[in-house]
Coordinates of C-alpha atoms and ligand atoms in Angstrom, one line a residue:
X1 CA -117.8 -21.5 -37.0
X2 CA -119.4 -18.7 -34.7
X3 CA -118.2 -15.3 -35.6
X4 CA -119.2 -14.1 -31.9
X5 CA -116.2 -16.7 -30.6
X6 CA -113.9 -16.1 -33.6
X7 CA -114.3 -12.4 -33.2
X8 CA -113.5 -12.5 -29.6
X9 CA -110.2 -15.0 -29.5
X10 CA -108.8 -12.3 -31.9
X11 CA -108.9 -9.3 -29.7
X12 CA -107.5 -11.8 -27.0
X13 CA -104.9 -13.0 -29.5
X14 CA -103.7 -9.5 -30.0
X15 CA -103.3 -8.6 -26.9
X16 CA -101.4 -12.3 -25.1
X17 CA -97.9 -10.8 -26.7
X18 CA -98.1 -8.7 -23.9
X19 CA -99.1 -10.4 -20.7
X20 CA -96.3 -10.6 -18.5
X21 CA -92.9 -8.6 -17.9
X22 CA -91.5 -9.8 -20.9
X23 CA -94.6 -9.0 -22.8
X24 CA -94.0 -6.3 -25.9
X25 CA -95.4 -3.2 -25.5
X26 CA -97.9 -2.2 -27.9
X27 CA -98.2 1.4 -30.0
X28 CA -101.3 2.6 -30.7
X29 CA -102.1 5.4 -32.9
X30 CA -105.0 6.9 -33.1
X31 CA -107.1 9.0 -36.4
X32 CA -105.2 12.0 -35.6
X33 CA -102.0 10.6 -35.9
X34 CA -101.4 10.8 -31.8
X35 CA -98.9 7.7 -30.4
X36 CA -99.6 5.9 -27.1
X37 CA -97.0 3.6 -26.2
X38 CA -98.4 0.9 -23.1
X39 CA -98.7 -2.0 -22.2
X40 CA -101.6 -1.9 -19.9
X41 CA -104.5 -4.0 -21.2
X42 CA -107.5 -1.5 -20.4
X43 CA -106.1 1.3 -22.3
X44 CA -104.3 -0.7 -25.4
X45 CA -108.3 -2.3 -25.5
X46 CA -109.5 0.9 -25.3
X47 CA -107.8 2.7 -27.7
X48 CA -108.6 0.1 -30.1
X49 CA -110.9 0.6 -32.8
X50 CA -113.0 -2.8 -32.4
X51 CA -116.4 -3.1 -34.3
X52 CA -117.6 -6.7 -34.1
X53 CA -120.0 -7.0 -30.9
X54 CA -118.7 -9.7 -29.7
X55 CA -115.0 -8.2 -29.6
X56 CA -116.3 -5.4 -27.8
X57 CA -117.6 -7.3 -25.3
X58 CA -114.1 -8.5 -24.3
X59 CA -113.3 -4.6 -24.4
X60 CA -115.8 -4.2 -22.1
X61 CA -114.2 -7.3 -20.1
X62 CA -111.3 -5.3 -19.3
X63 CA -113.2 -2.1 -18.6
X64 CA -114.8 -4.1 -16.0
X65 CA -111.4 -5.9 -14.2
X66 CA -110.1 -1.8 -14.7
X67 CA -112.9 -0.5 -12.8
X68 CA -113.1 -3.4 -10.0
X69 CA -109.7 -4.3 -9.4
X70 CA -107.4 -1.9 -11.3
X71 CA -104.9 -4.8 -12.5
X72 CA -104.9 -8.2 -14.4
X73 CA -107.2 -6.5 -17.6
X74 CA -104.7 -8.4 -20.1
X75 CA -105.4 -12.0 -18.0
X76 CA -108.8 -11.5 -17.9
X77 CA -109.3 -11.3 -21.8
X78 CA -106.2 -14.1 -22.8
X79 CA -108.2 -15.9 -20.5
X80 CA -111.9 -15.7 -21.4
X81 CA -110.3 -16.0 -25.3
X82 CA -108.6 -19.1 -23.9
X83 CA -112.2 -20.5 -22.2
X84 CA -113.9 -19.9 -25.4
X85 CA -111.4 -21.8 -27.5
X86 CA -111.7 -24.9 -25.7
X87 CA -115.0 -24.9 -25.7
X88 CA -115.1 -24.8 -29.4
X89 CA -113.0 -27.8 -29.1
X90 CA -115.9 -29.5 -27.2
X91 CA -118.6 -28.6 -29.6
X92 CA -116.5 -30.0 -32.5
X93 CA -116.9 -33.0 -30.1
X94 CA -120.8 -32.3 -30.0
X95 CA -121.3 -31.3 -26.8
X96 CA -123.7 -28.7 -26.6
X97 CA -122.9 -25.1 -25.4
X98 CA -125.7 -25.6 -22.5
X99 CA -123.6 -28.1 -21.1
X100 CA -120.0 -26.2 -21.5
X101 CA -121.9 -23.3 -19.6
X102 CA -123.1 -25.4 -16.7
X103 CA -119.4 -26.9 -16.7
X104 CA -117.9 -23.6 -17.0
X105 CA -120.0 -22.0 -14.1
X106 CA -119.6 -25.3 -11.7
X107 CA -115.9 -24.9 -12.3
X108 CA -115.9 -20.9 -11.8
X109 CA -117.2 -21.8 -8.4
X110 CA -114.4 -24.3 -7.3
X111 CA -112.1 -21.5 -8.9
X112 CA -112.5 -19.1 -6.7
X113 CA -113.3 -21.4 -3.4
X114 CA -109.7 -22.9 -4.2
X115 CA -108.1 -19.7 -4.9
X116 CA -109.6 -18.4 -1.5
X117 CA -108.3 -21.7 0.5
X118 CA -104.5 -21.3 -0.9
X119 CA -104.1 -17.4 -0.6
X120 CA -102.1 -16.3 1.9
X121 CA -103.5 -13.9 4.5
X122 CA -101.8 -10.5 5.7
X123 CA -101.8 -7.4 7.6
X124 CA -103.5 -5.3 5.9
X125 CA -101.3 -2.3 6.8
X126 CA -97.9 -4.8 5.8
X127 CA -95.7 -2.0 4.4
X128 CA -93.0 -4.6 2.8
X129 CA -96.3 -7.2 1.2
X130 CA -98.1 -4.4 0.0
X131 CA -94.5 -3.5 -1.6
X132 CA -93.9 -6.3 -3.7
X133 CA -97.4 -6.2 -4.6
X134 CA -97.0 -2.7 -6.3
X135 CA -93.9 -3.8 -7.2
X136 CA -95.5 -6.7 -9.5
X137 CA -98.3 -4.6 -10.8
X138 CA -95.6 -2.4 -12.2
X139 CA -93.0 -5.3 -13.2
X140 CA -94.7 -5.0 -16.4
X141 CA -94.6 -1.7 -17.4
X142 CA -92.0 0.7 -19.0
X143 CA -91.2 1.9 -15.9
X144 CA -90.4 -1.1 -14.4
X145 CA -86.7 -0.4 -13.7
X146 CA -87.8 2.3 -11.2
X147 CA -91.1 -0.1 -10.0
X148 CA -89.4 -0.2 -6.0
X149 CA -89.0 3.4 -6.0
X150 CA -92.8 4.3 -7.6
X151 CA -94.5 1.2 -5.3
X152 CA -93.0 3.2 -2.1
X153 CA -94.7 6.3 -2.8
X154 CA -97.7 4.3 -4.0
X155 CA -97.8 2.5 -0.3
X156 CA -97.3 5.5 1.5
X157 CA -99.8 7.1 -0.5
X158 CA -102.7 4.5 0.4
X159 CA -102.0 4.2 3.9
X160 CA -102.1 7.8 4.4
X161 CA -105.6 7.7 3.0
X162 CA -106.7 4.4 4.3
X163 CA -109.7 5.0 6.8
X164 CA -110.2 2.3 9.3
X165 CA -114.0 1.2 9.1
X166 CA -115.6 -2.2 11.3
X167 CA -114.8 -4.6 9.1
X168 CA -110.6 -3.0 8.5
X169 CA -109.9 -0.5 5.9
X170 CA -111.5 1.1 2.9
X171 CA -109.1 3.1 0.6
X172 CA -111.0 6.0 -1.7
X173 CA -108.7 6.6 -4.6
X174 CA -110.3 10.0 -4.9
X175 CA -108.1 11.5 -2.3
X176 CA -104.6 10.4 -4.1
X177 CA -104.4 13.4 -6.9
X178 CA -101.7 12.1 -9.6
X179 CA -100.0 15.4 -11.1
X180 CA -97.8 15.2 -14.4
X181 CA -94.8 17.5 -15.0
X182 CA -92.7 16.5 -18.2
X183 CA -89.4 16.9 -17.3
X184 CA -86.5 15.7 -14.5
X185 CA -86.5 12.0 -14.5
X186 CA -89.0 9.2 -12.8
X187 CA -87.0 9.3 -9.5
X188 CA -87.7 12.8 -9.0
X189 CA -91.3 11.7 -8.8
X190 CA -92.6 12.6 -5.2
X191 CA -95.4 12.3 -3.0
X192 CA -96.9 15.7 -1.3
X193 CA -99.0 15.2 2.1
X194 CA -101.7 17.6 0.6
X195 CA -102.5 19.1 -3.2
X196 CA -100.2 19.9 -5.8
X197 CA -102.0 22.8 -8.1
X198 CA -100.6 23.3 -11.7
X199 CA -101.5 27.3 -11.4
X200 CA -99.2 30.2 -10.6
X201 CA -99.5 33.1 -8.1
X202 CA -100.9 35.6 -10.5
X203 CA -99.4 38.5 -9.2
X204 CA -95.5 39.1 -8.9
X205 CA -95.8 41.1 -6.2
X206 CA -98.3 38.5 -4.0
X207 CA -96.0 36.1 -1.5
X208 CA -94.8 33.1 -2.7
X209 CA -95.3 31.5 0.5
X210 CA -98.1 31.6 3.3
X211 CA -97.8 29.9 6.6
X212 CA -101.1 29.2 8.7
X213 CA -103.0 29.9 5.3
X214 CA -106.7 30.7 5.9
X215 CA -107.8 29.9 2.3
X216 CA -111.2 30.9 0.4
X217 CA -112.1 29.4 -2.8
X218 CA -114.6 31.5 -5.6
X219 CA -116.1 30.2 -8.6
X220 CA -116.5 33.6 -9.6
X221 CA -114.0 36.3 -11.2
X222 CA -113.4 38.8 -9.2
X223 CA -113.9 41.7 -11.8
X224 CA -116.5 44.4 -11.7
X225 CA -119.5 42.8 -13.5
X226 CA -120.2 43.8 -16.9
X227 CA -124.0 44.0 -17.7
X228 CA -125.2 41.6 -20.0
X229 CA -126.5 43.8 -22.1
X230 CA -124.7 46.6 -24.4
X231 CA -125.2 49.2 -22.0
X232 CA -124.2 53.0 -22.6
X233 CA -122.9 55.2 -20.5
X234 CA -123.0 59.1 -21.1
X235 CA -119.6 60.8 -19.6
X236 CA -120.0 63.9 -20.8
X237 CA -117.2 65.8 -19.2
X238 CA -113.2 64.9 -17.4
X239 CA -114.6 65.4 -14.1
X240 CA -117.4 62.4 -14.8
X241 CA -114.7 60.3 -16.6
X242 CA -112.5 60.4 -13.3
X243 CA -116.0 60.0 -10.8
X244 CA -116.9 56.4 -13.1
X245 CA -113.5 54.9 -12.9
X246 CA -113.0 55.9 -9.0
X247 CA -116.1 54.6 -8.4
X248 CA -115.1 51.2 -10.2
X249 CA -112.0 51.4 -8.4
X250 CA -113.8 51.8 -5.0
X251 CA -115.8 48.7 -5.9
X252 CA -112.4 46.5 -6.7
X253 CA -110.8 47.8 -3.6
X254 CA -114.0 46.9 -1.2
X255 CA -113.7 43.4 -2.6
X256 CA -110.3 42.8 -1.3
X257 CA -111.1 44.7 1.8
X258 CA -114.0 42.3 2.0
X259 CA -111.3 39.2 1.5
X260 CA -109.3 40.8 4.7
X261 CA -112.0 41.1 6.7
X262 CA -113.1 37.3 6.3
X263 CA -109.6 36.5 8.0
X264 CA -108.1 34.8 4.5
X265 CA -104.5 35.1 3.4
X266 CA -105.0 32.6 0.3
X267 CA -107.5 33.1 -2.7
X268 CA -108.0 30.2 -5.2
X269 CA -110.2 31.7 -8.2
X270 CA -112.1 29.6 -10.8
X271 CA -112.3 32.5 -12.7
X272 CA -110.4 35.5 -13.6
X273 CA -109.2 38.1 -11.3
X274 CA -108.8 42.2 -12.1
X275 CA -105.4 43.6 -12.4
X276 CA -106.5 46.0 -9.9
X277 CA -108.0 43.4 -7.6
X278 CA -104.3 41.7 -8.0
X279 CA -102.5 44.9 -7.1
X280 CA -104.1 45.6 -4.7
X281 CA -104.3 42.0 -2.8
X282 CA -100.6 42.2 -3.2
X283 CA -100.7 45.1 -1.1
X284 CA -102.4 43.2 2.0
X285 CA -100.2 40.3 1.3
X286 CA -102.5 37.7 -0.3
X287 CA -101.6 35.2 -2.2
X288 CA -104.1 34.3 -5.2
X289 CA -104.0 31.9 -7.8
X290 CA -107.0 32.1 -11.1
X291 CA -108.7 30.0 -13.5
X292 CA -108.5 27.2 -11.4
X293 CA -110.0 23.5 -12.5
X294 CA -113.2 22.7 -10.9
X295 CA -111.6 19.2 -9.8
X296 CA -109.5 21.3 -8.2
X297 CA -111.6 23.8 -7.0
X298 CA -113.6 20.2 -5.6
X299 CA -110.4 18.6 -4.6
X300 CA -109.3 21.8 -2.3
X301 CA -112.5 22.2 -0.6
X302 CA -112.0 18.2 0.5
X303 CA -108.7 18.9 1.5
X304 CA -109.0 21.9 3.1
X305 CA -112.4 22.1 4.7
X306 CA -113.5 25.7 2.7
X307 CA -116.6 25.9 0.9
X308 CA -116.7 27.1 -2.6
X309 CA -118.4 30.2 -2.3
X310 CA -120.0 32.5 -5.0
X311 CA -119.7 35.4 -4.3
X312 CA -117.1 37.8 -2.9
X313 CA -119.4 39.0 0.0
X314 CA -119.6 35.1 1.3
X315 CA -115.8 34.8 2.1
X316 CA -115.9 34.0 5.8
X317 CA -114.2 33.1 8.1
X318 CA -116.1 30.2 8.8
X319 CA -116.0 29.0 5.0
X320 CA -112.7 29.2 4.7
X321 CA -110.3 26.4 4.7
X322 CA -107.2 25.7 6.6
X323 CA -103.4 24.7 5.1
X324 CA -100.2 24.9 7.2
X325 CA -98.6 26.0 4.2
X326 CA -99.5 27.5 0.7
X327 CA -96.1 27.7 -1.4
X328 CA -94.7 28.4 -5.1
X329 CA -92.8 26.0 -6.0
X330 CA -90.5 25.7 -9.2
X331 CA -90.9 22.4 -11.1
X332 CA -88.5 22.4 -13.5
X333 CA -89.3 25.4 -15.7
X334 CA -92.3 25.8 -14.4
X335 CA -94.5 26.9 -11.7
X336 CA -97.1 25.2 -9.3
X337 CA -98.6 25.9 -6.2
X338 CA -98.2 23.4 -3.2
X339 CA -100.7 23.6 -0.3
X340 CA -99.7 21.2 2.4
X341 CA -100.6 20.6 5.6
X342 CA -104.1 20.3 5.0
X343 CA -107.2 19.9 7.6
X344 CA -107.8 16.9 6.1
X345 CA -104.8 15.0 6.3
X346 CA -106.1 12.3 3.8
X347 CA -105.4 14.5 1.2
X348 CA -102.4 13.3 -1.0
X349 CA -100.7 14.1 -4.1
X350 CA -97.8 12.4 -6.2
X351 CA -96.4 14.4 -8.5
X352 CA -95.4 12.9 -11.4
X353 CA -92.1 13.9 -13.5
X354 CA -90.4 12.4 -16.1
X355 CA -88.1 12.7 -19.4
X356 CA -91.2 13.2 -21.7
X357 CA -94.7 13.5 -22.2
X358 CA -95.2 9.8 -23.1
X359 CA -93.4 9.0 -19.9
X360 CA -94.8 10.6 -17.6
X361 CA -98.6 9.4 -19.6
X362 CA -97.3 5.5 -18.8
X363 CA -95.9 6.8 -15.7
X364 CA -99.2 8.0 -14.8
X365 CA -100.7 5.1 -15.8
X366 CA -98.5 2.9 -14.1
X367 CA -99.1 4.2 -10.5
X368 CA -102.6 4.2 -11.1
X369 CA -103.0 0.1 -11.7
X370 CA -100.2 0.1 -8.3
X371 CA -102.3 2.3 -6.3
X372 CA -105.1 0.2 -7.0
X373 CA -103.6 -3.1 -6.4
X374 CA -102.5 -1.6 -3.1
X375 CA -105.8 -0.7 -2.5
X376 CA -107.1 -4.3 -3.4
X377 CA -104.9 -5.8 -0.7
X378 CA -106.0 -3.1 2.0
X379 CA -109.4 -3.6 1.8
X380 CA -109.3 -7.5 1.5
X381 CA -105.8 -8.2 2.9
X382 CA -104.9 -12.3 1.1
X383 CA -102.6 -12.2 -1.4
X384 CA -101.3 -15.1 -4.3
X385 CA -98.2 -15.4 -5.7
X386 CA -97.9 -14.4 -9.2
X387 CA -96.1 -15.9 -12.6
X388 CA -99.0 -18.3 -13.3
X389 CA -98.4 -20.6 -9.9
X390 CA -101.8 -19.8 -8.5
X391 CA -103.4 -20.5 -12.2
X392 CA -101.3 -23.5 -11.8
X393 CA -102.8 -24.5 -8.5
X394 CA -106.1 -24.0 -9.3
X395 CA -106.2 -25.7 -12.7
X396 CA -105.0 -29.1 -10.7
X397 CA -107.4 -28.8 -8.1
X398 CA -110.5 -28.5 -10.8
X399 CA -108.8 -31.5 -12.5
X400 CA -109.1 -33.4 -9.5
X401 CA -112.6 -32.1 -8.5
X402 CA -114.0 -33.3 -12.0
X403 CA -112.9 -36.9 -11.7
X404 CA -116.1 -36.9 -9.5
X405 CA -118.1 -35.7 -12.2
X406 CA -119.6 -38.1 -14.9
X407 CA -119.7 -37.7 -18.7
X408 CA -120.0 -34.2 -20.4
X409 CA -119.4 -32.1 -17.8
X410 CA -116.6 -33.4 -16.4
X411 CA -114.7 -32.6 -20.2
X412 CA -116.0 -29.2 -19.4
X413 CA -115.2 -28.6 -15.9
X414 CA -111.7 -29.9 -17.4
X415 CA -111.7 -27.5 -19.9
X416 CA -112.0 -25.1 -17.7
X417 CA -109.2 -25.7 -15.6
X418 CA -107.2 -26.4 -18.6
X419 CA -108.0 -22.7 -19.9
X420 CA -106.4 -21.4 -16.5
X421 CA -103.5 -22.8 -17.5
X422 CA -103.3 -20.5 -20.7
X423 CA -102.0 -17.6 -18.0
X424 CA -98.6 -19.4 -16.9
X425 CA -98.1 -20.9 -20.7
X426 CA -98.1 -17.3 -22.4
X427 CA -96.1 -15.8 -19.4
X428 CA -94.2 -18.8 -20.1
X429 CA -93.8 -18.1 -24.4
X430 CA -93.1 -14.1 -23.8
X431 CA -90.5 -15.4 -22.0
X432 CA -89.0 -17.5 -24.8
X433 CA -89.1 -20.6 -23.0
X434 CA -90.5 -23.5 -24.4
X435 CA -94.5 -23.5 -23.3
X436 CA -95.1 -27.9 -23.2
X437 CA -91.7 -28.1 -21.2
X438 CA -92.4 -25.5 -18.9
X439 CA -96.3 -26.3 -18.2
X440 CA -95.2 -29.8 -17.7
X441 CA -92.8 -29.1 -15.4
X442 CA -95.1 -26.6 -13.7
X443 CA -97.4 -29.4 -13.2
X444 CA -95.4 -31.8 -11.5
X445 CA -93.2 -29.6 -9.2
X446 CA -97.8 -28.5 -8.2
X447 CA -98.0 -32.3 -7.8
X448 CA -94.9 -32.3 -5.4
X449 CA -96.7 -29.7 -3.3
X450 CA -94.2 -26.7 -4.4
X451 CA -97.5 -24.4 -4.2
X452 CA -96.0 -21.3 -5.8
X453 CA -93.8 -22.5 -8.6
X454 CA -94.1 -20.3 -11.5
X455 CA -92.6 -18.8 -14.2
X456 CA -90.0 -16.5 -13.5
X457 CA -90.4 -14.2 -16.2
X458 CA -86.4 -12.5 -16.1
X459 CA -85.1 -16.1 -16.1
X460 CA -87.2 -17.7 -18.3
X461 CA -87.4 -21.0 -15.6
X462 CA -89.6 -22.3 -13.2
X463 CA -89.3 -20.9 -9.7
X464 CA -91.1 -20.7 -6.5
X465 CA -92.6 -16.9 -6.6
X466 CA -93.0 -16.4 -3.7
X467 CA -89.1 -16.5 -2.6
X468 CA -89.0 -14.2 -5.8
X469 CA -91.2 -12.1 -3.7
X470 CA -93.7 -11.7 -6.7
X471 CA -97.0 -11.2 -5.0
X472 CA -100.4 -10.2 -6.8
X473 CA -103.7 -9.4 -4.6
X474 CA -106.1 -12.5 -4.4
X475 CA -109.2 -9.9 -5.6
X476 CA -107.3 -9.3 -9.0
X477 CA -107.3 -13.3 -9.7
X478 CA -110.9 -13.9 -8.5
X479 CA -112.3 -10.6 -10.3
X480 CA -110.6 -12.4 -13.6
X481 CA -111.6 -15.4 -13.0
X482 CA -115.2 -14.1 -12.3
X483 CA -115.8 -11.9 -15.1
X484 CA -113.6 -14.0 -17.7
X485 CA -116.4 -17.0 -17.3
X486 CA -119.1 -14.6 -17.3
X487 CA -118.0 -13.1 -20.6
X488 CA -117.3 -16.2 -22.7
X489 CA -120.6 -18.3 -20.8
X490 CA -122.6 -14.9 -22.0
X491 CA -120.9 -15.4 -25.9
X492 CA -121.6 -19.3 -25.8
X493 CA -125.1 -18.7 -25.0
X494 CA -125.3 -16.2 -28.2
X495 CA -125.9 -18.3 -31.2
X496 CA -126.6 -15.6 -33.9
X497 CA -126.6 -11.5 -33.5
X498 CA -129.4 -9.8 -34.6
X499 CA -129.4 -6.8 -36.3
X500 CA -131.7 -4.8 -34.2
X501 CA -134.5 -2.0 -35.7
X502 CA -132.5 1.1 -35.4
X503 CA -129.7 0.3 -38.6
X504 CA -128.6 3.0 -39.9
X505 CA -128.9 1.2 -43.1
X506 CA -132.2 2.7 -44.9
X507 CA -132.9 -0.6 -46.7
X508 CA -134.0 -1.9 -43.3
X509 CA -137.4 -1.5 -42.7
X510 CA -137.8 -0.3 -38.9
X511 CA -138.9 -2.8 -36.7
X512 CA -138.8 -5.6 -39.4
X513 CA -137.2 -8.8 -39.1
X514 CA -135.1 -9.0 -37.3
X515 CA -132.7 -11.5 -38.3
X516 CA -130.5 -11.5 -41.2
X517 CA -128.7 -13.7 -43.3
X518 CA -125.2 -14.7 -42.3
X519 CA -126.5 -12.6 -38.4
X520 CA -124.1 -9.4 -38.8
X521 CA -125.4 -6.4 -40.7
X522 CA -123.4 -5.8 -44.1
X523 CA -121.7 -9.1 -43.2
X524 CA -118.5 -9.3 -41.2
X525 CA -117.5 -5.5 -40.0
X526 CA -113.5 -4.9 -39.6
X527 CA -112.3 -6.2 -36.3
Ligands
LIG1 N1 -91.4 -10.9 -12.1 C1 -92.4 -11.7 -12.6 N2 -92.1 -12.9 -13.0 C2 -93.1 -13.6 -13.5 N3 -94.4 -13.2 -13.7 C3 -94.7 -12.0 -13.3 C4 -93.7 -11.2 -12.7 N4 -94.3 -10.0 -12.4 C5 -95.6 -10.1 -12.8 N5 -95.8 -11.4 -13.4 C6 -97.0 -11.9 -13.9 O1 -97.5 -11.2 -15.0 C7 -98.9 -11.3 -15.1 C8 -99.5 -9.9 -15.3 O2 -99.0 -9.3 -16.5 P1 -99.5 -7.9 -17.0 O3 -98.8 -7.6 -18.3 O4 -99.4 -6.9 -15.9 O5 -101.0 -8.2 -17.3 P2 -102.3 -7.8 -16.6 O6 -102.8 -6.7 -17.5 O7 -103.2 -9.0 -16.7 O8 -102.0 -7.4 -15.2 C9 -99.4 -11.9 -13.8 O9 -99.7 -13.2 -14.1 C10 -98.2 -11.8 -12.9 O10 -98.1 -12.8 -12.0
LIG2 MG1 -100.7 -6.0 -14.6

């Protein structure tokens, strides 16, 4: 059989234990010994060490429902393992993989015009939908149990960011800064209307809190420079000794005078900053924070309107930025800097906290795939419900669509929709319930027009989702729809891989043949 197709249904076969609420997590450990414990799709795919092309490909599968949609990465692999399996059923029935692609792509079509036709269209600022959709995007993770709480920060979040353009809204995920603190428990997660900065005022003397903070931000240190060359200096006598280190004094101290003159009460420092400098900033009152990030440095200047500046002599007025409030905080044992208030009120942070590093890591994670979901809805507000009703849906309407069709392609259109199904009958077997009872009752409560029956994953029975308020965005279903076809059509079309010129095995001849026996070089590589 084709070791592209093979190769491929095992990553998806790995990873369908996990679709779902009830799905298993899955630990993944890495050459240096380092544990990840998830159950999001894109990173257990990621993290695994797959060699065969073809099996990357459905890594890459879920890289691209990550990047597009945020949510649904484990669907759209169980489901473009699921397309390719039956259509190795039809080519054990001779029909050739030209026809299964022109099936598959007909169907793909219908897909997503039927999935468009029974989606149910929102407000795109509906605080309560875009709830439950969070909600389900996290109903699936480890921190589940606290989903309501995370999804409300997550909402707020995204409409504080949302912009509203001609055609509604456009949500830039930039501006929503997720900060980890092990430590304190998921609840004590918050959301901060401006940055949260993982520094501490340098200085124990500097204020711990600024009000109407003018703020300048320097990517350089503020030290006296050293040449860059060894240079030597003759101090021959006390007097000279005492003249060189004034002098050097008299340049720290001009630098903060410079600071005061430009107006700015806060100093954020990519670099590092002179004790002298310090001591004497305390003295004016200043509050400064060093060795800053350069996403933050970036993320400030968004937020507060100041320009990074290079040099000490450029801190204006005019470049600086504006916060209503610079503030130490204490976050658990530790220190941060909050700055709040910003210009640019589209500046968000949640600040992550948690019993442990893993956590907070799946915690992180977690919000991420709900912010994104959120966003999905926002920007194009029509929504499904979830547990496999919508696969459900679809899957019956293709069915009935391809009685229209003649011959060959009608088995594959058929196929196709049959493959859908493959989404509610694994939410259906993490659940424990028996898959060929449930899918047939699926099927015939669809018949009876109960549009959103589905698997209710915490019963294990067949429910209408929607009254179970289990909502997923309509983009997440059509992106996996869209790029699940794409993926398997692309590995049908492949009938052999070719080891290209540059092997890194020295028996290859460069640009010889390039085919070899049995297509993979050095045989099958591990999975
Ligand atoms: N409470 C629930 N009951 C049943 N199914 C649910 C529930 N919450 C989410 N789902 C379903 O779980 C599936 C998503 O599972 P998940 O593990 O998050 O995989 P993915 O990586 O594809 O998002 C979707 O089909 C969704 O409808
Ligand atoms: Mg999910």
């Amino acid at each position: 059989m084709n070791s592209n197709v093979m190769a491929a249904r095992i990553v998806a076969d790995t990873i369908k234990t996990s679709l779902g609420p009830k799905g298993m997590d899955k630990m993944l450990v890495d050459s240096f010994g380092d544990v990840t414990i998830t159950n999001d799709g894109a990173t257990m795919l990621k993290e695994m060490d797959v060699q065969h092309p073809a099996a990357k490909m459905m890594v890459e599968v879920a890289k691209t429902q990550d990047d597009e949609v945020g949510d649904g990465t484990t669907s759209v692999v169980v489901l473009a393992g699921e397309l390719l399996s039956k259509a190795m059923d039809l080519m054990d029935k001779k029909i050739h993989a030209t026809v299964i692609i022109d099936g598959y792509r007909d169907a793909q079509e219908q897909a997503l015009k039927f999935l468009d036709e029974i989606s149910i269209k929102i407000e795109p600022r509906d605080k309560k939908m875009l709830r439950k959709v969070a909600t389900t995007s996290m109903a699936s993770k480890l921190v589940a149990g606290h989903g309501e709480y995370l999804s409300k920060l997550a909402v707020d979040a995204i409409l504080q960011i949302a912009e509203k353009t001609e055609e509604g809204y456009e949500a830039d995920l930039d501006m929503v800064k997720l900060e980890k603190k092990p430590g304190g428990a998921l609840t004590d997660t918050t959301l901060i209307k401006g940055l949260v900065i993982d520094k501490e005022v340098v200085h124990s003397d500097m204020p711990k809190i600024i009000r109407e903070a003018k703020i300048g931000l320097l990517n350089t240190s503020m030290e006296v420079e050293k040449t860059e060359f060894d240079a030597k200096i003759h101090i021959e006598s006390p007097e000279e000794m005492q003249a060189y280190l004034d002098q050097e004094e008299q340049m720290l101290r001009e630098m903060v005078e410079k600071v005061k003159k430009g107006g700015i009460n806060v100093i954020f420092c990519q670099k590092g900053i002179d004790d002298m400098v310090q001591h004497f900033m305390s003295r004016e009152g200043i509050l400064a924070a060093r060795r800053l990030k350069k996403s933050d440095m970036e993320a400030l200047a968004k937020a507060t309107g100041a320009k990074v500046v290079t040099n000490v002599d450029d801190l204006t007025e005019t470049d600086a930025g504006y916060a209503a409030v610079v503030e130490e905080k204490k976050i658990g044992d530790e220190k941060m800097i909050f700055v709040e208030g910003c210009k640019n009120p589209k500046a968000v942070s949640i600040l992550i906290r948690g019993g442990s590093e893993r956590i907070v890591d799946e915690a992180e994670r977690s919000i991420h795939d709900a912010l994104c979901v959120i966003r999905d809805v926002v920007e194009e507000p029509k929504v499904v419900a979830g547990g496999g009703a919508p696969e459900i849906e679809v899957a019956r309407k293709i069915r009935r669509y391809s009685e229209a069709l003649s011959g060959r392609e009608r088995l594959a259109v058929a196929a196709f929709a049959e493959a859908l199904e493959v989404i509610p009958i694994t939410l259906a077997e993490n659940t424990g319930m028996d898959p060929i009872d449930a899918i047939s009752e699926l099927q015939s409560r669809h018949e009876k027009g109960e549009l959103w029956a589905g698997i209710n994953s915490l019963k294990g029975e067949v429910v209408d989702m929607a009254e179970h308020d289990v909502y997923e965005p309509m983009q997440v279903k059509a992106q996996a729809i869209k790029s699940a076809t794409e993926a398997a059509t692309m590995l049908l079309k492949i009938d052999d891989v070719i080891a290209a010129s540059k092997m890194r095995s020295p028996a290859m001849p460069p640009g010889g043949p390039g085919g070899m026996p049995g297509g993979m070089p050095g045989g099958m590589p591990p999975m």
